[in-house]
Amino acid sequence: MAIRVELDIFSGLPNPSWELSARDAAGFVTRARDGALPIREPGDVDGVLGYRGFDIRLTGEQAVAFRRDGLPTRFRLAGTAGGRASLEVERYLVDLAELSRTAAPHVAQSAADRIEETAADDCGCDRPSAETGQSQMNGVASSDAGAVAADVCTFYLTSSTDYTFWNAAAYQPYNNCYNFASNWRTNTFAQPGRGSGTMFSQLTVTDIKAAAARDGWVYSCSANNSLVAALVIWPGTDYHWYRRTVNLSSATCWSHKPGATAAKHTDNSGRQITAPSTCNRGNYTTYGGFMYVPQSAATRIR
C-alpha cells in the first residue's frame, strides 16, 4: 500500500521520487476525497525544461480506495492549470522532497521558485524576472555555425511537425532527450554510455560527450552521420540534448524531448528553436556544443 510521488523536473536523468509516509498519505487521501486536489491527466503537462509538477501513483489498498471513490490511481498535480489548491499541495510536496533528501536542496528550491512564480501569475502579483538560458551563456558564442557547416550530414526522421513516433502513450513516458537525439526508441530512459558499458561519472560537457562517444556518437560531421545534436547542462544537476530537424517548409529548426514529456520544437518561452545556444533553456545554462550521430550508433543506446 503506497502513494508514490515523482517530482517531474529533469530531462536526461530519472526524476526524484519517493513514497509518502502513512501520516502524509492519509492527509493526501483526505484532500483527494474532499475534492481539494485539482487532479489532471498524467500526460497533461507543459513540457518545459525544469519543474513541471508532480506525478502521483497509488498502489495496494490506497489504489482500491481511490477506484472505489471514482478517483484515478495515477494523476498529475501542476499549478499551471490546477490553481491555488494545487499550488498549496505542491508547496507541501516540495518541502517533503527536501526534508527527505529525495531532491537536492537546489533542485527543490528551483521547483519552489517556479511554484511561487505560478502563484504570482495566478494572482496578478509582481514577481522577480527569472534569468533564462539566453542571458546565461557562460561565454559561449551565440552562433550555431558548427551545425550550419554540418550540412553534409543527412537527416533521418527529420520532421519537426509530426512526433507520433515519440509521443504515443506507449512510448512517450519511457524515452528521454538522449533517446530522441539518438533517434532510438528503447523505452529505457537511455543514458549516455550505459549501452557501451561505462556511463558518465560527472555532469560535465566533457564527461557526457565522452560517454556518448563510447555509444558511437562522433565529434565531427561526415556524410555517414545521420543526426546533428546539441548538448546543454543544468550545472551539476542534469543534462539535455536537442536534435536538428526541418519543418514542412524545409526551414532548419531544432527539436527536443524534455524528459518523459512530448517531443516538440519550442523552448521555455514557447518560441520555435532556431539555435539551442540562444533559446530559453531555463536552468540548463551551460551550452556544450555539437555531436553527430551515425545510424550505426543506435543499437548501442540503452
PDB file of C-alpha atoms in Angstrom:
ATOM      1  CA  MET A   1       0.000   0.000   0.000  1.00  0.00           C
ATOM      2  CA  ALA A   2       1.689   3.182  -1.105  1.00  0.00           C
ATOM      3  CA  ILE A   3       1.428   6.603  -2.652  1.00  0.00           C
ATOM      4  CA  ARG A   4       4.469   7.257  -4.816  1.00  0.00           C
ATOM      5  CA  VAL A   5       5.346  10.835  -5.681  1.00  0.00           C
ATOM      6  CA  GLU A   6       7.628  11.860  -8.545  1.00  0.00           C
ATOM      7  CA  LEU A   7       8.990  15.385  -8.807  1.00  0.00           C
ATOM      8  CA  ASP A   8       8.917  15.992 -12.563  1.00  0.00           C
ATOM      9  CA  ILE A   9      11.907  18.265 -13.139  1.00  0.00           C
ATOM     10  CA  PHE A  10      14.739  16.510 -15.027  1.00  0.00           C
ATOM     11  CA  SER A  11      15.195  15.843 -18.730  1.00  0.00           C
ATOM     12  CA  GLY A  12      18.048  13.359 -19.065  1.00  0.00           C
ATOM     13  CA  LEU A  13      18.220  11.747 -15.636  1.00  0.00           C
ATOM     14  CA  PRO A  14      15.344   9.926 -13.887  1.00  0.00           C
ATOM     15  CA  ASN A  15      13.254  12.229 -11.694  1.00  0.00           C
ATOM     16  CA  PRO A  16      13.457  12.206  -7.861  1.00  0.00           C
ATOM     17  CA  SER A  17      10.684  10.042  -6.397  1.00  0.00           C
ATOM     18  CA  TRP A  18       9.627   8.725  -3.002  1.00  0.00           C
ATOM     19  CA  GLU A  19       6.744   7.142  -1.087  1.00  0.00           C
ATOM     20  CA  LEU A  20       4.623   9.158   1.305  1.00  0.00           C
ATOM     21  CA  SER A  21       4.662   8.135   4.946  1.00  0.00           C
ATOM     22  CA  ALA A  22       1.437   6.691   6.386  1.00  0.00           C
ATOM     23  CA  ARG A  23       0.644  10.030   8.023  1.00  0.00           C
ATOM     24  CA  ASP A  24       1.304  12.097   4.897  1.00  0.00           C
ATOM     25  CA  ALA A  25      -0.585   9.587   2.754  1.00  0.00           C
ATOM     26  CA  ALA A  26      -3.643   9.810   4.988  1.00  0.00           C
ATOM     27  CA  GLY A  27      -3.741  13.585   4.634  1.00  0.00           C
ATOM     28  CA  PHE A  28      -3.264  13.344   0.903  1.00  0.00           C
ATOM     29  CA  VAL A  29      -6.130  10.861   0.545  1.00  0.00           C
ATOM     30  CA  THR A  30      -8.404  13.111   2.597  1.00  0.00           C
ATOM     31  CA  ARG A  31      -7.678  16.075   0.333  1.00  0.00           C
ATOM     32  CA  ALA A  32      -8.378  13.981  -2.768  1.00  0.00           C
ATOM     33  CA  ARG A  33     -11.670  12.613  -1.444  1.00  0.00           C
ATOM     34  CA  ASP A  34     -12.783  16.099  -0.414  1.00  0.00           C
ATOM     35  CA  GLY A  35     -12.182  17.345  -3.925  1.00  0.00           C
ATOM     36  CA  ALA A  36      -9.365  19.620  -2.719  1.00  0.00           C
ATOM     37  CA  LEU A  37      -6.902  18.259  -5.284  1.00  0.00           C
ATOM     38  CA  PRO A  38      -7.288  19.529  -8.857  1.00  0.00           C
ATOM     39  CA  ILE A  39      -6.362  16.201 -10.450  1.00  0.00           C
ATOM     40  CA  ARG A  40      -5.026  16.254 -14.011  1.00  0.00           C
ATOM     41  CA  GLU A  41      -4.288  13.510 -16.521  1.00  0.00           C
ATOM     42  CA  PRO A  42      -0.700  12.183 -16.241  1.00  0.00           C
ATOM     43  CA  GLY A  43       0.112  13.425 -19.724  1.00  0.00           C
ATOM     44  CA  ASP A  44      -1.414  16.869 -19.189  1.00  0.00           C
ATOM     45  CA  VAL A  45       1.896  18.677 -18.803  1.00  0.00           C
ATOM     46  CA  ASP A  46       3.676  21.676 -20.262  1.00  0.00           C
ATOM     47  CA  GLY A  47       6.938  20.143 -21.474  1.00  0.00           C
ATOM     48  CA  VAL A  48       9.323  22.886 -20.408  1.00  0.00           C
ATOM     49  CA  LEU A  49      12.846  22.355 -19.135  1.00  0.00           C
ATOM     50  CA  GLY A  50      12.663  22.438 -15.343  1.00  0.00           C
ATOM     51  CA  TYR A  51       9.783  21.999 -12.915  1.00  0.00           C
ATOM     52  CA  ARG A  52       6.637  20.501 -14.455  1.00  0.00           C
ATOM     53  CA  GLY A  53       4.633  19.408 -11.392  1.00  0.00           C
ATOM     54  CA  PHE A  54       4.196  16.054  -9.627  1.00  0.00           C
ATOM     55  CA  ASP A  55       3.263  12.624 -10.955  1.00  0.00           C
ATOM     56  CA  ILE A  56       1.255  10.690  -8.330  1.00  0.00           C
ATOM     57  CA  ARG A  57       0.783   6.894  -8.393  1.00  0.00           C
ATOM     58  CA  LEU A  58      -1.206   4.777  -5.934  1.00  0.00           C
ATOM     59  CA  THR A  59      -0.929   1.044  -5.293  1.00  0.00           C
ATOM     60  CA  GLY A  60      -2.433  -1.512  -2.922  1.00  0.00           C
ATOM     61  CA  GLU A  61      -5.262  -0.547  -0.607  1.00  0.00           C
ATOM     62  CA  GLN A  62      -4.907   3.139  -1.429  1.00  0.00           C
ATOM     63  CA  ALA A  63      -5.481   2.380  -5.107  1.00  0.00           C
ATOM     64  CA  VAL A  64      -8.506   0.217  -4.276  1.00  0.00           C
ATOM     65  CA  ALA A  65      -9.963   3.005  -2.141  1.00  0.00           C
ATOM     66  CA  PHE A  66      -9.421   5.592  -4.872  1.00  0.00           C
ATOM     67  CA  ARG A  67     -11.057   3.421  -7.503  1.00  0.00           C
ATOM     68  CA  ARG A  68     -13.999   2.828  -5.183  1.00  0.00           C
ATOM     69  CA  ASP A  69     -14.465   6.596  -4.905  1.00  0.00           C
ATOM     70  CA  GLY A  70     -14.229   7.039  -8.666  1.00  0.00           C
ATOM     71  CA  LEU A  71     -10.775   8.621  -8.466  1.00  0.00           C
ATOM     72  CA  PRO A  72      -7.788   7.771 -10.698  1.00  0.00           C
ATOM     73  CA  THR A  73      -4.834   5.828  -9.295  1.00  0.00           C
ATOM     74  CA  ARG A  74      -2.354   7.865 -11.311  1.00  0.00           C
ATOM     75  CA  PHE A  75      -2.605  11.594 -11.911  1.00  0.00           C
ATOM     76  CA  ARG A  76      -0.649  14.841 -12.070  1.00  0.00           C
ATOM     77  CA  LEU A  77      -0.570  17.937  -9.907  1.00  0.00           C
ATOM     78  CA  ALA A  78       0.616  21.154 -11.534  1.00  0.00           C
ATOM     79  CA  GLY A  79      -0.487  24.649 -10.603  1.00  0.00           C
ATOM     80  CA  THR A  80      -0.178  25.940 -14.145  1.00  0.00           C
ATOM     81  CA  ALA A  81      -3.728  24.665 -14.601  1.00  0.00           C
ATOM     82  CA  GLY A  82      -4.713  23.489 -11.128  1.00  0.00           C
ATOM     83  CA  GLY A  83      -4.869  26.872  -9.452  1.00  0.00           C
ATOM     84  CA  ARG A  84      -4.315  27.765  -5.817  1.00  0.00           C
ATOM     85  CA  ALA A  85      -5.477  24.444  -4.327  1.00  0.00           C
ATOM     86  CA  SER A  86      -2.890  22.578  -6.369  1.00  0.00           C
ATOM     87  CA  LEU A  87      -0.150  25.086  -5.537  1.00  0.00           C
ATOM     88  CA  GLU A  88      -0.684  24.539  -1.811  1.00  0.00           C
ATOM     89  CA  VAL A  89      -0.192  20.787  -2.175  1.00  0.00           C
ATOM     90  CA  GLU A  90       2.788  21.294  -4.498  1.00  0.00           C
ATOM     91  CA  ARG A  91       4.485  23.514  -1.899  1.00  0.00           C
ATOM     92  CA  TYR A  92       3.940  20.800   0.684  1.00  0.00           C
ATOM     93  CA  LEU A  93       5.343  18.063  -1.561  1.00  0.00           C
ATOM     94  CA  VAL A  94       8.415  20.139  -2.436  1.00  0.00           C
ATOM     95  CA  ASP A  95       9.098  20.563   1.289  1.00  0.00           C
ATOM     96  CA  LEU A  96       8.777  16.806   1.759  1.00  0.00           C
ATOM     97  CA  ALA A  97      11.212  16.175  -1.089  1.00  0.00           C
ATOM     98  CA  GLU A  98      13.839  18.391   0.511  1.00  0.00           C
ATOM     99  CA  LEU A  99      13.243  17.141   4.054  1.00  0.00           C
ATOM    100  CA  SER A 100      13.573  13.535   2.913  1.00  0.00           C
ATOM    101  CA  ARG A 101      16.654  14.465   0.851  1.00  0.00           C
ATOM    102  CA  THR A 102      14.973  12.882  -2.151  1.00  0.00           C
ATOM    103  CA  ALA A 103      15.822  16.007  -4.123  1.00  0.00           C
ATOM    104  CA  ALA A 104      18.957  18.091  -3.649  1.00  0.00           C
ATOM    105  CA  PRO A 105      18.235  21.415  -1.900  1.00  0.00           C
ATOM    106  CA  HIS A 106      18.886  23.481  -5.034  1.00  0.00           C
ATOM    107  CA  VAL A 107      16.587  21.208  -7.088  1.00  0.00           C
ATOM    108  CA  ALA A 108      13.786  21.557  -4.535  1.00  0.00           C
ATOM    109  CA  GLN A 109      14.395  25.312  -4.453  1.00  0.00           C
ATOM    110  CA  SER A 110      14.135  25.512  -8.230  1.00  0.00           C
ATOM    111  CA  ALA A 111      10.756  23.764  -8.057  1.00  0.00           C
ATOM    112  CA  ALA A 112       9.647  26.030  -5.194  1.00  0.00           C
ATOM    113  CA  ASP A 113      10.647  29.130  -7.150  1.00  0.00           C
ATOM    114  CA  ARG A 114       8.619  28.014 -10.154  1.00  0.00           C
ATOM    115  CA  ILE A 115       5.607  27.311  -7.943  1.00  0.00           C
ATOM    116  CA  GLU A 116       5.799  30.816  -6.490  1.00  0.00           C
ATOM    117  CA  GLU A 117       6.123  32.313  -9.984  1.00  0.00           C
ATOM    118  CA  THR A 118       2.955  30.447 -10.973  1.00  0.00           C
ATOM    119  CA  ALA A 119       1.207  31.674  -7.828  1.00  0.00           C
ATOM    120  CA  ALA A 120       2.230  35.252  -8.611  1.00  0.00           C
ATOM    121  CA  ASP A 121       0.964  34.911 -12.166  1.00  0.00           C
ATOM    122  CA  ASP A 122      -2.303  33.476 -10.845  1.00  0.00           C
ATOM    123  CA  CYS A 123      -2.964  36.453  -8.581  1.00  0.00           C
ATOM    124  CA  GLY A 124      -1.535  39.079 -10.935  1.00  0.00           C
ATOM    125  CA  CYS A 125       1.185  39.943  -8.426  1.00  0.00           C
ATOM    126  CA  ASP A 126       4.586  41.303  -9.344  1.00  0.00           C
ATOM    127  CA  ARG A 127       7.432  38.819  -9.231  1.00  0.00           C
ATOM    128  CA  PRO A 128      11.151  38.944  -9.986  1.00  0.00           C
ATOM    129  CA  SER A 129      12.007  38.142 -13.585  1.00  0.00           C
ATOM    130  CA  ALA A 130      13.808  34.830 -13.936  1.00  0.00           C
ATOM    131  CA  GLU A 131      17.018  34.629 -15.915  1.00  0.00           C
ATOM    132  CA  THR A 132      16.930  32.375 -18.934  1.00  0.00           C
ATOM    133  CA  GLY A 133      19.421  30.431 -20.950  1.00  0.00           C
ATOM    134  CA  GLN A 134      19.582  33.378 -23.343  1.00  0.00           C
ATOM    135  CA  SER A 135      21.327  35.549 -20.762  1.00  0.00           C
ATOM    136  CA  GLN A 136      23.497  32.854 -19.194  1.00  0.00           C
ATOM    137  CA  MET A 137      25.717  31.744 -21.999  1.00  0.00           C
ATOM    138  CA  ASN A 138      28.848  31.230 -19.854  1.00  0.00           C
ATOM    139  CA  GLY A 139      30.942  32.924 -22.503  1.00  0.00           C
ATOM    140  CA  VAL A 140      29.857  30.633 -25.348  1.00  0.00           C
ATOM    141  CA  ALA A 141      29.239  32.387 -28.646  1.00  0.00           C
ATOM    142  CA  SER A 142      25.558  32.526 -29.575  1.00  0.00           C
ATOM    143  CA  SER A 143      26.131  31.095 -33.034  1.00  0.00           C
ATOM    144  CA  ASP A 144      25.357  27.621 -34.308  1.00  0.00           C
ATOM    145  CA  ALA A 145      27.802  27.956 -37.173  1.00  0.00           C
ATOM    146  CA  GLY A 146      29.087  24.453 -36.430  1.00  0.00           C
ATOM    147  CA  ALA A 147      25.719  22.989 -37.330  1.00  0.00           C
ATOM    148  CA  VAL A 148      25.436  25.164 -40.398  1.00  0.00           C
ATOM    149  CA  ALA A 149      28.790  23.836 -41.537  1.00  0.00           C
ATOM    150  CA  ALA A 150      27.446  20.328 -40.939  1.00  0.00           C
ATOM    151  CA  ASP A 151      25.041  20.457 -43.864  1.00  0.00           C
ATOM    152  CA  VAL A 152      26.772  17.460 -45.443  1.00  0.00           C
ATOM    153  CA  CYS A 153      25.150  15.361 -42.716  1.00  0.00           C
ATOM    154  CA  THR A 154      21.927  13.680 -43.704  1.00  0.00           C
ATOM    155  CA  PHE A 155      18.804  13.734 -41.556  1.00  0.00           C
ATOM    156  CA  TYR A 156      16.889  10.658 -40.518  1.00  0.00           C
ATOM    157  CA  LEU A 157      13.251  11.081 -39.384  1.00  0.00           C
ATOM    158  CA  THR A 158      13.697  14.813 -39.767  1.00  0.00           C
ATOM    159  CA  SER A 159      10.169  16.098 -39.178  1.00  0.00           C
ATOM    160  CA  SER A 160       9.686  18.740 -36.507  1.00  0.00           C
ATOM    161  CA  THR A 161       5.931  18.730 -37.027  1.00  0.00           C
ATOM    162  CA  ASP A 162       4.934  15.076 -36.615  1.00  0.00           C
ATOM    163  CA  TYR A 163       6.132  13.421 -33.391  1.00  0.00           C
ATOM    164  CA  THR A 164       3.768  10.456 -33.381  1.00  0.00           C
ATOM    165  CA  PHE A 165       6.731   8.068 -33.232  1.00  0.00           C
ATOM    166  CA  TRP A 166       7.726   9.589 -29.865  1.00  0.00           C
ATOM    167  CA  ASN A 167       4.525  10.931 -28.340  1.00  0.00           C
ATOM    168  CA  ALA A 168       2.289   7.863 -28.439  1.00  0.00           C
ATOM    169  CA  ALA A 169       1.219   6.817 -24.928  1.00  0.00           C
ATOM    170  CA  ALA A 170       3.114   3.523 -25.149  1.00  0.00           C
ATOM    171  CA  TYR A 171       6.454   5.308 -25.725  1.00  0.00           C
ATOM    172  CA  GLN A 172       6.454   8.899 -24.504  1.00  0.00           C
ATOM    173  CA  PRO A 173       6.929   8.264 -20.741  1.00  0.00           C
ATOM    174  CA  TYR A 174       9.808   5.815 -21.262  1.00  0.00           C
ATOM    175  CA  ASN A 175      12.117   7.734 -23.595  1.00  0.00           C
ATOM    176  CA  ASN A 176      14.082  10.889 -22.817  1.00  0.00           C
ATOM    177  CA  CYS A 177      16.121  13.551 -24.595  1.00  0.00           C
ATOM    178  CA  TYR A 178      19.029  11.146 -25.222  1.00  0.00           C
ATOM    179  CA  ASN A 179      16.686   8.666 -26.900  1.00  0.00           C
ATOM    180  CA  PHE A 180      15.270  11.457 -29.019  1.00  0.00           C
ATOM    181  CA  ALA A 181      18.655  12.903 -30.003  1.00  0.00           C
ATOM    182  CA  SER A 182      19.840   9.380 -30.890  1.00  0.00           C
ATOM    183  CA  ASN A 183      16.607   8.678 -32.773  1.00  0.00           C
ATOM    184  CA  TRP A 184      16.456   5.329 -30.987  1.00  0.00           C
ATOM    185  CA  ARG A 185      13.344   4.431 -29.013  1.00  0.00           C
ATOM    186  CA  THR A 186      14.470   1.954 -26.323  1.00  0.00           C
ATOM    187  CA  ASN A 187      11.758   2.553 -23.668  1.00  0.00           C
ATOM    188  CA  THR A 188      14.582   2.547 -21.086  1.00  0.00           C
ATOM    189  CA  PHE A 189      15.129   6.286 -20.466  1.00  0.00           C
ATOM    190  CA  ALA A 190      18.537   5.868 -22.103  1.00  0.00           C
ATOM    191  CA  GLN A 191      21.720   7.252 -20.556  1.00  0.00           C
ATOM    192  CA  PRO A 192      24.979   8.250 -22.286  1.00  0.00           C
ATOM    193  CA  GLY A 193      27.493   5.403 -22.005  1.00  0.00           C
ATOM    194  CA  ARG A 194      25.185   2.835 -20.441  1.00  0.00           C
ATOM    195  CA  GLY A 195      24.835   0.850 -23.654  1.00  0.00           C
ATOM    196  CA  SER A 196      28.600   0.646 -24.124  1.00  0.00           C
ATOM    197  CA  GLY A 197      29.188  -0.419 -20.509  1.00  0.00           C
ATOM    198  CA  THR A 198      30.520   2.790 -18.929  1.00  0.00           C
ATOM    199  CA  MET A 199      28.183   5.658 -18.104  1.00  0.00           C
ATOM    200  CA  PHE A 200      29.296   9.206 -17.461  1.00  0.00           C
ATOM    201  CA  SER A 201      30.505   9.852 -13.919  1.00  0.00           C
ATOM    202  CA  GLN A 202      30.180  13.641 -13.818  1.00  0.00           C
ATOM    203  CA  LEU A 203      27.589  16.062 -15.159  1.00  0.00           C
ATOM    204  CA  THR A 204      30.067  17.968 -17.295  1.00  0.00           C
ATOM    205  CA  VAL A 205      30.191  18.620 -21.015  1.00  0.00           C
ATOM    206  CA  THR A 206      33.422  16.652 -21.361  1.00  0.00           C
ATOM    207  CA  ASP A 207      32.205  13.603 -19.441  1.00  0.00           C
ATOM    208  CA  ILE A 208      28.776  13.353 -21.059  1.00  0.00           C
ATOM    209  CA  LYS A 209      30.181  13.809 -24.557  1.00  0.00           C
ATOM    210  CA  ALA A 210      32.812  11.142 -23.874  1.00  0.00           C
ATOM    211  CA  ALA A 211      30.056   8.759 -22.728  1.00  0.00           C
ATOM    212  CA  ALA A 212      28.055   9.488 -25.880  1.00  0.00           C
ATOM    213  CA  ALA A 213      31.197   8.847 -27.933  1.00  0.00           C
ATOM    214  CA  ARG A 214      31.515   5.413 -26.312  1.00  0.00           C
ATOM    215  CA  ASP A 215      27.973   4.758 -27.554  1.00  0.00           C
ATOM    216  CA  GLY A 216      29.121   5.563 -31.082  1.00  0.00           C
ATOM    217  CA  TRP A 217      28.483   9.299 -31.401  1.00  0.00           C
ATOM    218  CA  VAL A 218      31.286  11.299 -33.054  1.00  0.00           C
ATOM    219  CA  TYR A 219      32.742  14.789 -32.740  1.00  0.00           C
ATOM    220  CA  SER A 220      32.922  15.665 -36.432  1.00  0.00           C
ATOM    221  CA  CYS A 221      30.459  15.541 -39.280  1.00  0.00           C
ATOM    222  CA  SER A 222      30.685  13.357 -42.350  1.00  0.00           C
ATOM    223  CA  ALA A 223      28.316  12.041 -44.973  1.00  0.00           C
ATOM    224  CA  ASN A 224      27.831   8.941 -42.800  1.00  0.00           C
ATOM    225  CA  ASN A 225      26.391  10.946 -39.916  1.00  0.00           C
ATOM    226  CA  SER A 226      22.623  10.967 -39.769  1.00  0.00           C
ATOM    227  CA  LEU A 227      21.886  13.454 -36.987  1.00  0.00           C
ATOM    228  CA  VAL A 228      23.258  16.654 -35.500  1.00  0.00           C
ATOM    229  CA  ALA A 229      22.722  17.003 -31.729  1.00  0.00           C
ATOM    230  CA  ALA A 230      23.479  19.800 -29.262  1.00  0.00           C
ATOM    231  CA  LEU A 231      24.178  19.341 -25.535  1.00  0.00           C
ATOM    232  CA  VAL A 232      23.218  21.656 -22.674  1.00  0.00           C
ATOM    233  CA  ILE A 233      23.634  21.127 -18.924  1.00  0.00           C
ATOM    234  CA  TRP A 234      21.952  22.273 -15.729  1.00  0.00           C
ATOM    235  CA  PRO A 235      25.283  22.631 -13.878  1.00  0.00           C
ATOM    236  CA  GLY A 236      25.946  19.682 -11.586  1.00  0.00           C
ATOM    237  CA  THR A 237      22.320  18.556 -11.850  1.00  0.00           C
ATOM    238  CA  ASP A 238      21.078  17.248 -15.217  1.00  0.00           C
ATOM    239  CA  TYR A 239      21.751  17.251 -18.967  1.00  0.00           C
ATOM    240  CA  HIS A 240      19.612  17.791 -22.056  1.00  0.00           C
ATOM    241  CA  TRP A 241      20.036  17.158 -25.806  1.00  0.00           C
ATOM    242  CA  TYR A 242      18.487  18.875 -28.819  1.00  0.00           C
ATOM    243  CA  ARG A 243      18.290  17.421 -32.339  1.00  0.00           C
ATOM    244  CA  ARG A 244      18.472  19.365 -35.567  1.00  0.00           C
ATOM    245  CA  THR A 245      15.341  18.941 -37.690  1.00  0.00           C
ATOM    246  CA  VAL A 246      13.495  20.560 -40.563  1.00  0.00           C
ATOM    247  CA  ASN A 247       9.887  21.682 -40.726  1.00  0.00           C
ATOM    248  CA  LEU A 248       7.422  21.324 -43.579  1.00  0.00           C
ATOM    249  CA  SER A 249       8.721  24.453 -45.317  1.00  0.00           C
ATOM    250  CA  SER A 250      12.235  22.937 -45.209  1.00  0.00           C
ATOM    251  CA  ALA A 251      13.498  25.601 -42.813  1.00  0.00           C
ATOM    252  CA  THR A 252      16.029  24.423 -40.259  1.00  0.00           C
ATOM    253  CA  CYS A 253      14.976  24.273 -36.636  1.00  0.00           C
ATOM    254  CA  TRP A 254      15.724  22.181 -33.573  1.00  0.00           C
ATOM    255  CA  SER A 255      13.524  19.778 -31.629  1.00  0.00           C
ATOM    256  CA  HIS A 256      13.811  18.143 -28.217  1.00  0.00           C
ATOM    257  CA  LYS A 257      12.048  15.879 -25.747  1.00  0.00           C
ATOM    258  CA  PRO A 258      12.254  17.156 -22.154  1.00  0.00           C
ATOM    259  CA  GLY A 259      12.306  14.024 -20.007  1.00  0.00           C
ATOM    260  CA  ALA A 260       9.143  11.942 -20.268  1.00  0.00           C
ATOM    261  CA  THR A 261       7.165  14.774 -21.863  1.00  0.00           C
ATOM    262  CA  ALA A 262       6.243  15.163 -25.513  1.00  0.00           C
ATOM    263  CA  ALA A 263       8.771  15.886 -28.232  1.00  0.00           C
ATOM    264  CA  LYS A 264       8.382  19.401 -29.660  1.00  0.00           C
ATOM    265  CA  HIS A 265      10.247  22.264 -31.355  1.00  0.00           C
ATOM    266  CA  THR A 266       9.595  25.149 -28.947  1.00  0.00           C
ATOM    267  CA  ASP A 267      11.592  26.444 -25.972  1.00  0.00           C
ATOM    268  CA  ASN A 268      10.581  27.557 -22.458  1.00  0.00           C
ATOM    269  CA  SER A 269       9.147  30.753 -23.932  1.00  0.00           C
ATOM    270  CA  GLY A 270       7.045  28.846 -26.460  1.00  0.00           C
ATOM    271  CA  ARG A 271       9.180  30.030 -29.385  1.00  0.00           C
ATOM    272  CA  GLN A 272      10.443  27.843 -32.224  1.00  0.00           C
ATOM    273  CA  ILE A 273      14.023  26.796 -31.534  1.00  0.00           C
ATOM    274  CA  THR A 274      16.302  28.163 -34.229  1.00  0.00           C
ATOM    275  CA  ALA A 275      19.500  27.750 -32.161  1.00  0.00           C
ATOM    276  CA  PRO A 276      19.984  25.759 -28.932  1.00  0.00           C
ATOM    277  CA  SER A 277      22.719  28.188 -27.912  1.00  0.00           C
ATOM    278  CA  THR A 278      20.308  31.120 -27.679  1.00  0.00           C
ATOM    279  CA  CYS A 279      16.880  29.635 -26.914  1.00  0.00           C
ATOM    280  CA  ASN A 280      15.240  29.814 -23.473  1.00  0.00           C
ATOM    281  CA  ARG A 281      16.600  26.759 -21.648  1.00  0.00           C
ATOM    282  CA  GLY A 282      15.685  27.627 -18.063  1.00  0.00           C
ATOM    283  CA  ASN A 283      18.264  26.208 -15.644  1.00  0.00           C
ATOM    284  CA  TYR A 284      20.259  24.485 -18.393  1.00  0.00           C
ATOM    285  CA  THR A 285      22.702  27.364 -18.657  1.00  0.00           C
ATOM    286  CA  THR A 286      25.838  25.549 -19.838  1.00  0.00           C
ATOM    287  CA  TYR A 287      25.963  25.197 -23.607  1.00  0.00           C
ATOM    288  CA  GLY A 288      28.089  22.237 -24.697  1.00  0.00           C
ATOM    289  CA  GLY A 289      28.116  22.418 -28.497  1.00  0.00           C
ATOM    290  CA  PHE A 290      27.552  19.658 -31.049  1.00  0.00           C
ATOM    291  CA  MET A 291      27.984  15.960 -31.618  1.00  0.00           C
ATOM    292  CA  TYR A 292      26.976  13.816 -34.568  1.00  0.00           C
ATOM    293  CA  VAL A 293      25.076  10.552 -34.500  1.00  0.00           C
ATOM    294  CA  PRO A 294      25.725   7.807 -37.076  1.00  0.00           C
ATOM    295  CA  GLN A 295      22.775   5.470 -37.577  1.00  0.00           C
ATOM    296  CA  SER A 296      25.048   2.585 -36.576  1.00  0.00           C
ATOM    297  CA  ALA A 297      25.258   4.036 -33.062  1.00  0.00           C
ATOM    298  CA  ALA A 298      21.575   3.448 -32.431  1.00  0.00           C
ATOM    299  CA  THR A 299      21.943  -0.169 -31.353  1.00  0.00           C
ATOM    300  CA  ARG A 300      24.320   0.851 -28.536  1.00  0.00           C
ATOM    301  CA  ILE A 301      21.898   3.255 -26.894  1.00  0.00           C
ATOM    302  CA  ARG A 302      20.428   1.821 -23.700  1.00  0.00           C
TER     303      ARG A 302
END
